[in-house]
C-alpha positions in Angstrom: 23.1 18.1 15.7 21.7 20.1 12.8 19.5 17.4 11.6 18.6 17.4 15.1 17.7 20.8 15.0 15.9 20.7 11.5 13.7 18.0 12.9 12.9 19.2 16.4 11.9 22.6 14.3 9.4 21.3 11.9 7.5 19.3 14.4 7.4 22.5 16.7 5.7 23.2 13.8 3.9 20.2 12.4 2.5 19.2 16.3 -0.3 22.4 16.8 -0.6 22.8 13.0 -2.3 19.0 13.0 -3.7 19.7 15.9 -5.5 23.0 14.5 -6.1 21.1 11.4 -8.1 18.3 13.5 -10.0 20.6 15.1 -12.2 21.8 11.8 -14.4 18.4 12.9 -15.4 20.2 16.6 -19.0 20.2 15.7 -19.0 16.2 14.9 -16.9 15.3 17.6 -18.9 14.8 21.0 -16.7 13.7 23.4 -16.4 14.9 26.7 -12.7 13.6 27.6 -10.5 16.5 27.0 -7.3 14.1 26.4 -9.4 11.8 23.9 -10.8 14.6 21.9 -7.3 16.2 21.1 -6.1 12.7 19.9 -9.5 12.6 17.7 -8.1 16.1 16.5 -5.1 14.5 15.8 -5.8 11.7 13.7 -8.3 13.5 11.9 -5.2 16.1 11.5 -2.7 13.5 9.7 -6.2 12.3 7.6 -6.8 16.1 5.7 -3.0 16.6 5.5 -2.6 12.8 3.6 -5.3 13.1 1.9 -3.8 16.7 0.4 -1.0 14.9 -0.9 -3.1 11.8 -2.7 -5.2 15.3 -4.2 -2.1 17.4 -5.6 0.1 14.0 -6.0 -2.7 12.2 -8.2 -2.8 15.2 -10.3 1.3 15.6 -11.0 1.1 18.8 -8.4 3.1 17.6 -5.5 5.8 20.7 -4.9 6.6 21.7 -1.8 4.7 25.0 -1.9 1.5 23.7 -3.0 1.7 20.6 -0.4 2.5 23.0 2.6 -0.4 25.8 1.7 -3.0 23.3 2.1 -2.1 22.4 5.4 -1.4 25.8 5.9 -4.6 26.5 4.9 -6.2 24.0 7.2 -4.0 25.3 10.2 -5.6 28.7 9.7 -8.6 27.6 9.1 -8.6 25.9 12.7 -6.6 28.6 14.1 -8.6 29.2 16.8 -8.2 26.0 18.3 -4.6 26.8 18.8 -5.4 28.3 22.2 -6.4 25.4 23.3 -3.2 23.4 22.3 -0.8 23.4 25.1 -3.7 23.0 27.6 -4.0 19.7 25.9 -0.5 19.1 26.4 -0.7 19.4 29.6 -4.1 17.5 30.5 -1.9 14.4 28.8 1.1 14.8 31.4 -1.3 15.4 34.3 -3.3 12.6 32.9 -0.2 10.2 32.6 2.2 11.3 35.2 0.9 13.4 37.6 -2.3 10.9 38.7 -2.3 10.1 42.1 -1.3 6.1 42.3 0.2 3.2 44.5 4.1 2.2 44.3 2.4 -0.5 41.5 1.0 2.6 39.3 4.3 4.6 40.2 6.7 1.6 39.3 4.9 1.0 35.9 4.8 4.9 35.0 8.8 5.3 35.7 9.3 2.2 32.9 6.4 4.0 30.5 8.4 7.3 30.6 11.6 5.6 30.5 11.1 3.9 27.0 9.1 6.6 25.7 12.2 8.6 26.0 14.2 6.4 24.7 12.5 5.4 21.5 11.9 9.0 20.9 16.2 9.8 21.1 16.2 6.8 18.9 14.2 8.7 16.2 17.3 10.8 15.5 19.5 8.0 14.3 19.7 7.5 10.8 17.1 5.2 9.2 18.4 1.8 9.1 15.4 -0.8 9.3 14.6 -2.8 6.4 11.6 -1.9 5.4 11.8 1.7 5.6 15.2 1.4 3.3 13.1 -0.7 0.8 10.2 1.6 0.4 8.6 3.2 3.8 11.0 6.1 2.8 12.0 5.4 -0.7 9.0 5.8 -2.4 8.0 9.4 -0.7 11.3 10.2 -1.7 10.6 9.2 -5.3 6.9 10.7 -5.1 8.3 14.0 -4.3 11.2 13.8 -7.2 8.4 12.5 -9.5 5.8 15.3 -8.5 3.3 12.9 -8.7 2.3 9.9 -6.0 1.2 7.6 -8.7 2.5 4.5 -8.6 5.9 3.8 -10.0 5.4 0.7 -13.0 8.2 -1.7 -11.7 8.1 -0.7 -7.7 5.5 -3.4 -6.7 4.9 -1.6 -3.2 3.8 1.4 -4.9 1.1 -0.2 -6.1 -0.2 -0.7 -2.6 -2.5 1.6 -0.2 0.4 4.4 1.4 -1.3 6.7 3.5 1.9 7.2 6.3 4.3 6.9 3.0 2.4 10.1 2.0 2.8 11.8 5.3 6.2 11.0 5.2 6.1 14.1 2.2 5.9 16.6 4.1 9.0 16.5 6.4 11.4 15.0 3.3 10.7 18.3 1.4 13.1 19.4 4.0 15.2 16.4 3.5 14.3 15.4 7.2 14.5 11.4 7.8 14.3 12.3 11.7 11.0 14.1 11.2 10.2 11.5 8.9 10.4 8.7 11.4 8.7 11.5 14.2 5.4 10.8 12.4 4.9 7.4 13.6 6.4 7.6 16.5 3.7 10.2 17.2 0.9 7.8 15.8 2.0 5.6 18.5 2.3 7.7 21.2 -1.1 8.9 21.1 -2.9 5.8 20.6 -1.1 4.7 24.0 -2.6 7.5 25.5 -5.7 7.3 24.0 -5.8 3.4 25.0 -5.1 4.9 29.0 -7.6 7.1 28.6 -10.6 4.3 27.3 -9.2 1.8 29.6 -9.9 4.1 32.9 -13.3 5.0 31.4 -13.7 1.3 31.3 -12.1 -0.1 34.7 -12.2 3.5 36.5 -8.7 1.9 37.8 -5.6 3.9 36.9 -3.2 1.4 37.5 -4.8 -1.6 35.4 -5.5 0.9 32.1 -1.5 2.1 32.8 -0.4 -1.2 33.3 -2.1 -2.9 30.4 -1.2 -0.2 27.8 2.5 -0.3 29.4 2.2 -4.0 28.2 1.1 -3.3 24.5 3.5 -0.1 24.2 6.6 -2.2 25.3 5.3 -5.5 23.2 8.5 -6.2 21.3 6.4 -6.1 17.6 5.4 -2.5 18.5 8.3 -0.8 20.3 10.6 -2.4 18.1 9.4 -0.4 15.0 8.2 2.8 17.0 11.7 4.5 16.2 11.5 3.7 12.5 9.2 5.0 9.3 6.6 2.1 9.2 3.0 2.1 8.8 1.7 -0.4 11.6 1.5 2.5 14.5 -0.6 4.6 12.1 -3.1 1.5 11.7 -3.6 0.6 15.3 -4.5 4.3 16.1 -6.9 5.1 13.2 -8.2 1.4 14.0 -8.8 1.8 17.3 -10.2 5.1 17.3 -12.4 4.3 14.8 -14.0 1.2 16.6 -14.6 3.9 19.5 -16.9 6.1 17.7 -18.5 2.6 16.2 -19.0 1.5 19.5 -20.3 4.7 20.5 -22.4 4.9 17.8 -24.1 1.2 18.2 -24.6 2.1 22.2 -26.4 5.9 21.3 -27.5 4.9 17.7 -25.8 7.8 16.8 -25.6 7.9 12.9 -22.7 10.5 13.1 -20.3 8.6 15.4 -21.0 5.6 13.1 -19.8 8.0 9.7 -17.0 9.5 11.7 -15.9 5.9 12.4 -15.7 5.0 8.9 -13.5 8.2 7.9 -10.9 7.0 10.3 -11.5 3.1 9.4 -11.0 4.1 6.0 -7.5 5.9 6.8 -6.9 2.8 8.4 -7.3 0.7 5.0 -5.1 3.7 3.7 -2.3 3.0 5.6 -2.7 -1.5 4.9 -5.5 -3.3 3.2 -5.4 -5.9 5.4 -7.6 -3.5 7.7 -10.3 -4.9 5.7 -10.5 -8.0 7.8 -11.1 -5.6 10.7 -14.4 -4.0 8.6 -15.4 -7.6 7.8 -15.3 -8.6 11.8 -16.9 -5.3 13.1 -19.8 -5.9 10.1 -20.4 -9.8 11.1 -21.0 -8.6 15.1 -23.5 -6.4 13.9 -25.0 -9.0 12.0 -25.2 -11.1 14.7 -26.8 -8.7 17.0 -29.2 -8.1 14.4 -30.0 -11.7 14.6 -30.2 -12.3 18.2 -31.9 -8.7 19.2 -34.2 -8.0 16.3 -32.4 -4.8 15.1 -32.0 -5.6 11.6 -32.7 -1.5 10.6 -30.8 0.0 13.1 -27.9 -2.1 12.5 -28.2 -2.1 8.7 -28.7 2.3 9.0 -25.2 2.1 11.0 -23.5 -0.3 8.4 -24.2 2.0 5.6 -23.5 4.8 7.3 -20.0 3.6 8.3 -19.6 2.7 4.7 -20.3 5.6 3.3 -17.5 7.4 5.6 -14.9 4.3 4.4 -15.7 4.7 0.8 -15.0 8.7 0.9 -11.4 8.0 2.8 -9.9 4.5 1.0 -12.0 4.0 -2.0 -8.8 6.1 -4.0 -6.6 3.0 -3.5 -8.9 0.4 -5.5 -10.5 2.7 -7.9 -6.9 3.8 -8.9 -5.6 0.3 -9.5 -8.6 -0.6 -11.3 -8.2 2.4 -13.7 -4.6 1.3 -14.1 -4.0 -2.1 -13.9 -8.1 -3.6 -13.7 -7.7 -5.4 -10.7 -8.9 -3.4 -7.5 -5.7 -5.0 -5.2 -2.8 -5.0 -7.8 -0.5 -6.3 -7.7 -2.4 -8.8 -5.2 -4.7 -11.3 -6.5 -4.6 -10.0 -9.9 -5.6 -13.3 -11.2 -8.9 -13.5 -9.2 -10.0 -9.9 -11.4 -8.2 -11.6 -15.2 -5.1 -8.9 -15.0 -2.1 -9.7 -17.3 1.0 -9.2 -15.1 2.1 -10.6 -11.4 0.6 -13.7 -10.1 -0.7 -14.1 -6.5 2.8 -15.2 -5.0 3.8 -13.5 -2.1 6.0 -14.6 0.8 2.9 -14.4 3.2 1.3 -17.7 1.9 4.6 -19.1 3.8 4.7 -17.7 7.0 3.1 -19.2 10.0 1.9 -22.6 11.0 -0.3 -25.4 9.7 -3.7 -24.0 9.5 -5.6 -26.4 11.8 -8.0 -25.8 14.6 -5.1 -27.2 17.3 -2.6 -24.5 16.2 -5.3 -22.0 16.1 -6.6 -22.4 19.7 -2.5 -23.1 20.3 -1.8 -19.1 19.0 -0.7 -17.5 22.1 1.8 -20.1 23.1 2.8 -20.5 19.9 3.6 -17.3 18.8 5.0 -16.0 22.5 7.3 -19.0 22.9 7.7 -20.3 19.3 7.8 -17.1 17.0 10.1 -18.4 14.2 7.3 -19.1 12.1 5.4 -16.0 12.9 8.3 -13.4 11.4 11.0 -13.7 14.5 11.9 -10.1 13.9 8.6 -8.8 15.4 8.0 -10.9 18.8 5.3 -10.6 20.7 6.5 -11.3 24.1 5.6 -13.9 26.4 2.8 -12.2 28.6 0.0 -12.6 26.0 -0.3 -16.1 26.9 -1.8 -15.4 30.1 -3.7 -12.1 28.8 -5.7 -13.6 26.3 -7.1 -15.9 28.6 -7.7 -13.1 30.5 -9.4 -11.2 28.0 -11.5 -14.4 27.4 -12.5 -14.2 30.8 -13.6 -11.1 31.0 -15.8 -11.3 28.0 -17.2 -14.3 29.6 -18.1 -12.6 32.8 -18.8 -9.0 31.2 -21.1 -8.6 27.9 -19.8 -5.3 27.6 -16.4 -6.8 27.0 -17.8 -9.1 24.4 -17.2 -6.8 20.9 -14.2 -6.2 22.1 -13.5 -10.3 22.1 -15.5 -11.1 19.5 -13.6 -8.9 16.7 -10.3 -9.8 18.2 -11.4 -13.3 17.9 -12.9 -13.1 13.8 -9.6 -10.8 13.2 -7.4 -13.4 14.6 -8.9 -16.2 12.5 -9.2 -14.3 9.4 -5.4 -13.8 9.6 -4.7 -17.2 10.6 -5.9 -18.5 7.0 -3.9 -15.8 5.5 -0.9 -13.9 6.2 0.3 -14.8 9.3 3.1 -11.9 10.0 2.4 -11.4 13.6 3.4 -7.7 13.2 0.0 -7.6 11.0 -2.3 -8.5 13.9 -1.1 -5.6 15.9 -3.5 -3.3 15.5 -6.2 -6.3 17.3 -4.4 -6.0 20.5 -5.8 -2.6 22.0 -9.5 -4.1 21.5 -8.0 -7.5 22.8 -6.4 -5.5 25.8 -10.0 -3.6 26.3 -11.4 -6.7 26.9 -8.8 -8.0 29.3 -9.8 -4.9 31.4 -12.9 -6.3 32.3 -11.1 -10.0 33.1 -8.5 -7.8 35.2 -11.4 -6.2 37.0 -13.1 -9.5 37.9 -10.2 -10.9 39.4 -9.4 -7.8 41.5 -12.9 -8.7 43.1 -12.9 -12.5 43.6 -9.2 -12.4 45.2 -7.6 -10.5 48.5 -4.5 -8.8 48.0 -2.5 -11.3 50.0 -2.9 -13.7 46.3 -2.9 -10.1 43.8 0.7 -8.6 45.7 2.7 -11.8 44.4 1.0 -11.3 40.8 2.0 -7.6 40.6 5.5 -8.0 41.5 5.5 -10.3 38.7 4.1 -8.3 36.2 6.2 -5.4 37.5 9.1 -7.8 37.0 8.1 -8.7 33.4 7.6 -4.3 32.4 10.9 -4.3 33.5 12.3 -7.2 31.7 10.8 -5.6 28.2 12.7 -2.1 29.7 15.9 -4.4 29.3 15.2 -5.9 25.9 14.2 -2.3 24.6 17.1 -0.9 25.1 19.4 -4.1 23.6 17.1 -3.2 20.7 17.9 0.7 20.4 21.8 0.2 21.7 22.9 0.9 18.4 21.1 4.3 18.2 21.6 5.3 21.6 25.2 4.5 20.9 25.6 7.0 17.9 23.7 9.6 19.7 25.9 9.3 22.6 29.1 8.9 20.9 28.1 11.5 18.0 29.0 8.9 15.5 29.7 9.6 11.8 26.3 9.2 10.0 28.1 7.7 7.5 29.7 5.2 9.4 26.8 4.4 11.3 25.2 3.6 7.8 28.1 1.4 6.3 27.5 -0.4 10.0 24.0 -0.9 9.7 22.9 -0.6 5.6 24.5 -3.5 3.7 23.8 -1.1 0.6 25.3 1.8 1.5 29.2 1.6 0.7 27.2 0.8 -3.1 25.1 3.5 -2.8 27.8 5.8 -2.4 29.7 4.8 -4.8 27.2 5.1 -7.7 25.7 8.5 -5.9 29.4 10.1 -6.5 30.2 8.3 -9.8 27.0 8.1 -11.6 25.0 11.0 -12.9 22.0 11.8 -11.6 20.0 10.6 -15.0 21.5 7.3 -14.7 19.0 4.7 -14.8 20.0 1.4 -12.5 18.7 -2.0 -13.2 18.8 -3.3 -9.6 19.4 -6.7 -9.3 18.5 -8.4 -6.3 19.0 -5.3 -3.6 15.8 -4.1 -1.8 17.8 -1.1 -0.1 16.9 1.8 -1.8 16.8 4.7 -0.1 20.5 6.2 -0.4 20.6 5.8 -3.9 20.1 9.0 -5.7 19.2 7.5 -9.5 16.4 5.9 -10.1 16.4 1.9 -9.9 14.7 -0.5 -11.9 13.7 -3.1 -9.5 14.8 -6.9 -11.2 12.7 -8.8 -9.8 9.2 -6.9 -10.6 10.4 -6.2 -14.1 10.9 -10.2 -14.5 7.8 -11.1 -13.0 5.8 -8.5 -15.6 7.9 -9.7 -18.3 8.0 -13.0 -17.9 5.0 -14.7 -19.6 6.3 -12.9 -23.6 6.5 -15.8 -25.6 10.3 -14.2 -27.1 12.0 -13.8 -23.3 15.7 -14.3 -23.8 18.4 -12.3 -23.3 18.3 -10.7 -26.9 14.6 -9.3 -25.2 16.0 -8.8 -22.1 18.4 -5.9 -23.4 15.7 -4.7 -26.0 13.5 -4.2 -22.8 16.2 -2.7 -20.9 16.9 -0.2 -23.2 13.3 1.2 -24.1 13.5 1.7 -20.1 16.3 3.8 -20.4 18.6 1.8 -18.3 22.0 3.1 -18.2 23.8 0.8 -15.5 23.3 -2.2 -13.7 23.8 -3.4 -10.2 24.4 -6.9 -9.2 24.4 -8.4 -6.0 26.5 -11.8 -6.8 26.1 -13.1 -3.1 22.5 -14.3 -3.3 22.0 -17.2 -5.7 19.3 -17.3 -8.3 17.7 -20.2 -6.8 16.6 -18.0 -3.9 14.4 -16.3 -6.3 12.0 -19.2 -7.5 14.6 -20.6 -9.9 13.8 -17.4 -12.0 15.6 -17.5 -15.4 16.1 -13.9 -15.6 19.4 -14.1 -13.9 21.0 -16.6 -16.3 20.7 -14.3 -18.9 21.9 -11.2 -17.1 24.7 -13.1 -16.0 25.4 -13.7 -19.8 24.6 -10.2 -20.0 27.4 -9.1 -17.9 29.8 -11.6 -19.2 29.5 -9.9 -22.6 32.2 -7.3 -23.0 30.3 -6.1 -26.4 26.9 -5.6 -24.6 28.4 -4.2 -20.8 31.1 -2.4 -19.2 32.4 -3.5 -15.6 32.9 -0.4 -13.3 33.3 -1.6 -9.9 33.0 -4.2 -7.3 31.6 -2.8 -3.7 32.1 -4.8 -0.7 29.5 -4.0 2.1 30.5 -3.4 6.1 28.0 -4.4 7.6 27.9 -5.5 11.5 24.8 -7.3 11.2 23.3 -9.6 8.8 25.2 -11.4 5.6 27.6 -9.3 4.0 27.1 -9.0 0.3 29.6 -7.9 -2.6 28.2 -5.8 -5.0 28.9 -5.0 -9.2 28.4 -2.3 -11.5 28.0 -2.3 -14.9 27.2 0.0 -17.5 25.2 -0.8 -20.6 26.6 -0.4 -23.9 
């Protein structure tokens, strides 16, 4: 209950001090929907406070005092905004559940409130998903023991574009996972509401804008990871407001929508580079109305314009990895830019179907009804198959639906030919969605509701089908909450590492230095890890590798243990030859000392036996 508490707290806290920190754009922002222009306060809000922490981080200054008087100083700064806080708050509740509506709108609000409330309990449970153990969490944690959010030599995701890792700061000063896990919950959140908001504008029909951002919220690839520390929530909000304010600015040829758009766009690439296929898509329509309208210097003023605001909010990333390492997207690519170090190999290049034009067009089907290819773990459901025809529709009968298509079309394809995770197309589905408005709108006209009653109890049917499967997906949590379950059995449950991770936490001193073989858990150890695999793949190409340079290495590293996971064979691994020779390694009572074997107790998943050493 305390880290209930401690949580609840800081975001009584955190909530109006973004909000107040937003607010310093007021001048730039003309909107004139109340509930929209608070959530533009917002995300502006999380963009000063991250970028505070790449400032003092960058420079070996991240403590807790100087990270929370700059956003103290931003707060005051807005303070006079803060009157108008909770009547923001409440223009969202009115807005969402106080709107007059039919027994359609009331239905679908009763399942929107339902699993809001129910991922947001689930926010209190200790972190237990994957990604968040490996580094989501981890490397925050490490930033803020390092001082410094550089990134860390053999942690290959640190090398990548963090902007919600270094949000996650703030509320792990405190030692709060809960409040952690409350910042993308809260990403999320608001870009629901913002997506009711712009789909009213657009269809002036409550029920259809509730309805269709009911559907995305409760898409299993969202909700799934709404209770958890990842980065995608952050994406699709910074994403989708930022094509707002382009839109806005290609309709009024307003150059300071247009740069507004780009600061957000470029917290976007913050959070994952892959954004860049959304620039690329939004770039090409502009092109192409150039083309067909003869509007080559408006639309060229707007592109710049737009950059310029990108360049100021994610040119850090790729200017710091090419100081570093000389390639702009280490440790991606880095044989394109003539890097020594990693190759191009990543897991993506595997996931997904053939790339052909059938399986293409085939997408919807394909990944609603055949999602084993697509990353199982983050399904999309089976109602985009009959929305994205919709939202073709609709961009047929509507040109102003057409953007909307067209970018959710050039995104789609782009990530087709490359890295076909389906949770990394997520943040395409409010602009799909925005085009399916229009489709939905057509087809309210054409048919009576004799033909549209029989449709909505289906759809009402389906909302309440993904209320079923979202709480299967959060019993666990709701479980421990309701139970008040040992944290630390809940962990042995849930994190195959943790039974290790306590071990060496209570046994090891803190300036031990783990060489971690083959466990991508992280985040309950307290010593810092040397992850295997990365320092193999750096060290690879020396012409002397063998295990004579193996422990040479591991030693000018400081490594004072190691930790091997025995269950998962070398081969898995490429048939990399590092393992041989830290098998040998081990096996040598001269070079290493055995210490323990851990097995794990985990519910789910594999179990896994794990081995400490210590190095002679």
């Amino acid at each position: 209950m305390l880290e209930i508490a401690k949580a609840i707290v800081l975001w009584l806290f955190y909530l109006p001090a973004i909000y107040m920190s937003g607010s310093l754009f007021n001048r730039w922002i003309k909107e004139d929907d109340p509930v929209i222009k608070g959530i533009f306060y917002y995300a502006f809000g999380l963009g000063l406070w991250g970028m505070w922490i790449v400032v003092i981080g960058t420079v070996g200054c991240l403590y807790s005092w100087s990270a929370y008087a700059g956003i103290l100083c931003f707060s005051l700064l807005g303070l006079r905004s803060l009157q108008g806080f909770p009547k923001w708050l409440g223009e969202i509740a009115e807005s969402v559940f106080l709107t007059p509506t039919n027994k359609f709108g009331t239905y679908t609000r009763i399942v929107f409130a339902v699993t809001m409330l129910i991922s947001f309990l689930a926010c209190f449970a200790p972190e237990i998903a994957n990604d968040s153990l490996a580094y989501h969490l981890y490397l925050p944690k490490m930033f803020i023991k390092n001082h410094s959010v550089l990134p860390l030599f053999f942690d290959e995701k640190s090398w990548r574009s963090l902007f919600m890792e270094e949000l996650f700061v703030f509320p792990l000063f405190f030692k709060s996972i809960p409040a952690a896990i409350l910042f993308h919950w809260t990403t999320i959140f608001f870009l629901i509401i913002a997506m009711i908001r712009v789909f009213q504008k657009h269809t002036a029909h409550y029920e259809t804008a509730l309805f269709l951002s009911t559907i995305f919220w409760l898409t299993p690839t969202l909700f799934n990871q709404a209770s958890i520390s990842y980065s995608d929530g952050g994406v699709a909000l910074f994403t989708f407001l930022g094509f707002y304010f382009f839109i806005n600015g290609k309709i009024q040829s307003s150059l300071r929508d247009c740069f507004l758009s780009g600061i957000l766009l470029g917290i976007s690439i913050g959070c994952k580079w892959l954004t860049l296929q959304f620039i690329l898509a939004s770039y090409l329509w502009l092109g192409l109305d150039a083309l067909f309208y003869k509007k080559w210097k408006k639309n060229f003023a707007l592109i710049m314009i737009n950059s310029v605001g990108i360049f100021l909010t994610a040119s850090y990333w790729f200017i710091r990895n090419t100081i570093m390492t000389g390639s702009p997207l280490y440790p991606l690519f880095t044989h394109k830019f003539g890097s020594t170090g990693l190759y191009a190999e990543q897991k993506f290049a595997t996931i997904g179907v053939t790339k052909n034009l059938f399986n293409f067009f085939a997408l919807p089907f394909l990944a609603s009804f055949q999602p084993m290819p697509f990353n199982q773990y983050h399904w999309i459901g089976p109602l985009y198959t009959l929305l994205v025809p919709c939202a073709a529709w609709g961009a047929f009968k509507n040109p102003k639906a057409r953007p909307y298509f067209f970018i959710s079309f050039v995104v789609t394809a782009l990530w087709f030919l490359s890295a076909q995770d389906i949770r990394f197309l997520l943040s395409i589905f409010p602009l799909m969605l925005l085009s399916c408005v229009y489709g939905f709108n057509d087809l309210r006209e054409r048919f009576n509701s004799k033909i549209l009653h029989p449709i909505s109890v289906v759809c009402l049917l389906a909302l309440f089908g993904y209320l079923a499967l979202g709480i299967r997906h959060y019993r666990a949590q709701l479980i421990y909450l309701i139970k008040h379950e040992s944290r630390e059995v809940f962990l042995r449950h849930y994190d195959r590492a943790y039974p290790a991770a306590e071990w060496i936490n209570q046994h090891l001193p803190a300036h031990a230095v783990i060489f971690n073989a083959n466990e991508v858990h992280h985040l309950y150890f307290k010593p810092r890890l040397i992850d295997a695999w990365m320092f193999y793949r750096i060290y690879r190409n020396r012409p002397d590798w063998n295990e004579a340079t193996l422990i040479t290495l591991l030693k000018q590293q400081g490594v004072t243990h190691i930790l091997r996971n025995e269950i998962i064979p070398a081969s898995s691994k490429g048939g990399s030859n590092l393992y041989p020779f830290l098998d040998n390694l081990l096996k040598n009572s001269a070079k290493t000392e055995f210490l323990t074997e851990i097995r794990s107790q985990n519910i789910r998943e594999s179990q896994y036996v794990y081995t400490v050493y210590r190095l002679k």
